[in-house]
Structure formats: structure tokens, C-alpha cells
Short mmCIF file of C-alpha atoms in Angstrom, two decimals:
data_model
loop_
_atom_site.label_atom_id
_atom_site.label_comp_id
_atom_site.label_asym_id
_atom_site.label_seq_id
_atom_site.Cartn_x
_atom_site.Cartn_y
_atom_site.Cartn_z
CA MET F 56 -23.49 14.74 -3.27
CA ARG F 57 -23.82 11.63 -1.43
CA VAL F 58 -21.01 9.25 -0.42
CA LEU F 59 -21.23 5.68 1.11
CA GLY F 60 -18.18 5.11 3.15
CA VAL F 61 -17.06 1.57 4.31
CA ASP F 62 -14.89 0.39 7.04
CA PRO F 63 -13.95 -3.13 5.34
CA GLY F 64 -13.52 -6.19 7.49
CA TYR F 65 -14.75 -9.74 7.64
CA HIS F 66 -16.09 -9.84 10.97
CA ARG F 67 -17.87 -6.70 11.00
CA ILE F 68 -18.00 -3.53 8.47
CA GLY F 69 -18.92 -0.04 9.38
CA LEU F 70 -21.44 1.80 6.36
CA ALA F 71 -21.90 5.32 6.38
CA ILE F 72 -24.14 7.32 4.29
CA VAL F 73 -22.79 11.27 4.22
CA GLU F 74 -24.41 13.89 2.27
CA CYS F 75 -22.29 17.06 1.34
CA ALA F 76 -23.76 20.18 -0.17
CA GLY F 77 -21.40 23.33 0.10
CA ASN F 78 -19.61 23.49 3.10
CA ARG F 79 -22.58 21.67 4.86
CA VAL F 80 -22.26 17.58 5.55
CA ALA F 81 -24.34 15.76 7.50
CA LEU F 82 -24.70 12.24 8.71
CA ILE F 83 -27.91 10.26 6.89
CA ARG F 84 -27.15 6.66 8.50
CA SER F 85 -24.49 4.62 9.77
CA ARG F 86 -24.44 0.99 10.93
CA LEU F 87 -22.46 -1.85 11.94
CA VAL F 88 -22.67 -5.26 9.88
CA GLU F 89 -21.54 -7.69 11.71
CA THR F 90 -21.06 -11.61 10.72
CA SER F 91 -21.54 -14.63 13.00
CA ARG F 92 -17.96 -16.57 14.01
CA GLU F 93 -19.64 -19.86 13.51
CA GLU F 94 -20.64 -19.43 9.66
CA ASP F 95 -18.91 -20.65 6.67
CA PHE F 96 -16.45 -18.04 5.79
CA HIS F 97 -17.77 -17.66 1.95
CA LEU F 98 -21.54 -17.06 3.59
CA ARG F 99 -20.10 -14.15 5.80
CA LEU F 100 -18.93 -12.67 2.67
CA HIS F 101 -22.21 -12.97 0.96
CA ASP F 102 -23.86 -11.14 3.92
CA LEU F 103 -21.05 -8.69 3.40
CA PHE F 104 -21.67 -8.10 -0.31
CA ALA F 105 -25.81 -7.86 0.61
CA SER F 106 -25.48 -5.30 3.31
CA VAL F 107 -23.61 -3.16 0.69
CA GLN F 108 -25.64 -3.92 -2.01
CA GLU F 109 -29.15 -3.27 0.32
CA ALA F 110 -27.24 0.19 1.24
CA ILE F 111 -26.80 1.52 -2.18
CA LEU F 112 -30.20 0.55 -3.22
CA GLU F 113 -31.82 2.31 -0.27
CA TYR F 114 -29.83 5.49 -0.42
CA ASN F 115 -28.46 6.19 -4.12
CA PRO F 116 -24.85 7.44 -3.35
CA ASP F 117 -22.89 8.96 -6.23
CA ALA F 118 -19.77 7.09 -4.62
CA LEU F 119 -18.57 4.81 -3.13
CA ALA F 120 -15.22 5.51 -0.67
CA VAL F 121 -13.84 2.71 1.13
CA GLU F 122 -10.37 2.51 3.43
CA GLU F 123 -7.43 1.02 1.93
CA LEU F 124 -6.38 -2.67 3.27
CA PHE F 125 -3.49 -1.86 6.39
CA PHE F 126 -1.36 -4.57 6.55
CA ALA F 127 -1.24 -6.12 10.00
CA LYS F 128 1.01 -8.83 11.18
CA ASN F 129 -1.68 -11.37 11.30
CA VAL F 130 -1.51 -12.43 7.55
CA LYS F 131 -4.53 -14.55 8.35
CA THR F 132 -6.60 -11.70 9.62
CA ALA F 133 -5.38 -9.31 6.52
CA ILE F 134 -6.35 -11.99 3.92
CA GLY F 135 -9.86 -12.31 5.45
CA VAL F 136 -9.93 -8.62 5.17
CA ALA F 137 -8.86 -8.60 1.87
CA HIS F 138 -11.74 -10.60 0.71
CA ALA F 139 -14.24 -8.56 2.06
CA ARG F 140 -12.83 -5.47 0.56
CA GLY F 141 -13.09 -7.77 -2.54
CA VAL F 142 -17.12 -8.34 -2.29
CA ILE F 143 -17.19 -4.08 -1.22
CA LEU F 144 -15.75 -3.41 -5.02
CA LEU F 145 -17.92 -6.00 -6.56
CA ALA F 146 -21.11 -4.11 -5.06
CA ALA F 147 -19.49 -0.69 -6.37
CA ALA F 148 -18.57 -2.31 -9.63
CA GLN F 149 -22.04 -3.86 -10.39
CA ALA F 150 -24.09 -0.46 -9.06
CA GLY F 151 -21.94 1.38 -11.31
CA LEU F 152 -20.26 3.92 -8.43
CA PRO F 153 -17.22 5.58 -8.56
CA LEU F 154 -14.88 3.93 -5.99
CA PHE F 155 -12.51 5.70 -4.33
CA GLU F 156 -9.91 3.98 -1.85
CA TYR F 157 -8.21 5.86 0.92
CA LYS F 158 -5.39 4.99 3.28
CA PRO F 159 -5.97 5.34 6.92
CA SER F 160 -3.39 7.94 7.47
CA VAL F 161 -5.14 10.27 4.31
CA VAL F 162 -8.53 9.73 6.28
CA LYS F 163 -6.88 11.13 9.49
CA LEU F 164 -5.40 13.54 8.06
CA ALA F 165 -8.30 14.93 6.64
CA ILE F 166 -10.15 14.28 9.58
CA THR F 167 -7.90 15.67 12.48
CA SER F 168 -4.99 17.20 10.62
CA ASN F 169 -2.60 14.86 12.05
CA GLY F 170 -1.97 11.62 9.87
CA ASN F 171 -1.35 9.58 12.98
CA ALA F 172 -4.39 10.31 15.09
CA ASP F 173 -5.57 7.93 17.22
CA LYS F 174 -9.66 6.52 17.61
CA ALA F 175 -10.34 8.88 20.53
CA GLN F 176 -8.85 11.77 18.14
CA ILE F 177 -11.26 10.94 15.21
CA GLU F 178 -14.48 10.34 17.35
CA PHE F 179 -13.68 13.81 18.79
CA MET F 180 -13.43 15.40 15.51
CA VAL F 181 -16.15 13.51 13.69
CA GLU F 182 -18.49 14.50 16.54
CA ARG F 183 -17.43 18.16 15.94
CA LEU F 184 -17.59 18.31 12.40
CA LEU F 185 -21.16 16.62 12.24
CA GLY F 186 -22.67 17.99 15.91
CA ILE F 187 -23.70 14.48 17.10
CA ASP F 188 -22.71 12.20 19.81
CA LEU F 189 -21.38 8.99 18.80
CA LYS F 190 -21.35 7.32 22.29
CA GLY F 191 -22.15 3.73 21.75
CA ARG F 192 -20.93 3.06 18.54
CA LYS F 193 -18.22 1.14 17.25
CA ASP F 194 -14.77 2.17 15.82
CA ASP F 195 -15.92 0.41 12.71
CA GLU F 196 -18.61 2.48 12.43
CA ILE F 197 -17.22 5.82 13.54
CA ASP F 198 -14.38 4.97 10.80
CA ALA F 199 -16.85 4.33 7.84
CA ILE F 200 -18.08 8.01 8.67
CA ALA F 201 -14.64 9.41 9.02
CA VAL F 202 -14.11 7.67 5.42
CA ALA F 203 -17.10 9.15 3.83
CA LEU F 204 -16.44 12.53 5.41
CA CYS F 205 -12.80 12.42 3.68
CA HIS F 206 -14.17 11.98 0.33
CA SER F 207 -16.90 14.68 0.96
CA PHE F 208 -14.01 17.05 2.00
CA LYS F 209 -11.66 16.01 -0.86
CA HIS F 210 -14.30 16.48 -3.58
CA GLY F 211 -16.14 19.46 -2.30
CA GLY F 212 -19.33 18.77 -2.94
CA LYS F 213 -19.09 17.33 -6.46
CA LYS F 214 -20.40 14.13 -7.50
CA GLY F 215 -17.80 11.38 -8.20
#
């Protein structure tokens, strides 16, 4: 099973492709997609949509897993992230991909066995689970990997 994990945002999103076969998981690719603060908002959303579409076409995932919106104190930020999630969900729908949404606490629990884990704990466990070094990667990219792993663990190599 191949999963596209997405950590949504509107300034940047994390994308990760994880492959799961039985008890084995491997990171195929991860990347950070950043939009320019100088660009009009609707064009930034288009860039995010195109990046998700491109990942779907290139890696042909069996499912898309995305982190649910975490309601922050800043309403403007929450609304911007909600718009970004909308274009991510649209890309999944247009590709006919099954969509799975996970609360941040569920992802943390699946990766670290602690639903309140901090960023350092998540990074440490993702490195251990995949046997790779994540130095130099931004939190959004690591979170996308964690979301993809969470889905893989919950669905144990089964498609969808």
C-alpha cells in the first residue's frame, strides 16, 4: 500500500509518500511545498493544489491521509489553513483517492504512543521507524511523514 501523507497549511505544506508492505514501511519521497507571501492567495492555493496533483500522478498512491485542522487562536490562520485543506481534499476527490483524516493527537499516539508528544519526540520516532536521518527537514515535512505512517499502521498494508 502506498500512502500520500499531507500536513496542510497555506504558506507551506508537507507531502510524503510512504510504502507499507506487511510489517515493513519505507519513505519513498517527502518534500516541502512553499508558497510566496507576495503572491495572491488564490494563486497560492492553486500552487498547493497543483503540487498535490503532481504527487498523486507521479507516485500513484492508494490513499491520501491528511491531518485534521487544529483550531488555533489565530482565526485568520485557521481560515487560511481550512482553504488549503479544501484544495488538498479536492485533489484527492478528482483523483478518486480514498481520503482519511487524522487528528494531530491520533497521529502522535500512533507514532510515539503518546497523544501529547512534542515535535522532537515525533521526529525521533519517525527516524527510528524508518531508519533514516531527518536533519534539515522542516516540521511540516516530518508531520506529513508521520500522517502517512499513522495511516499505514492503522490499515496494516491493506489498500484504502
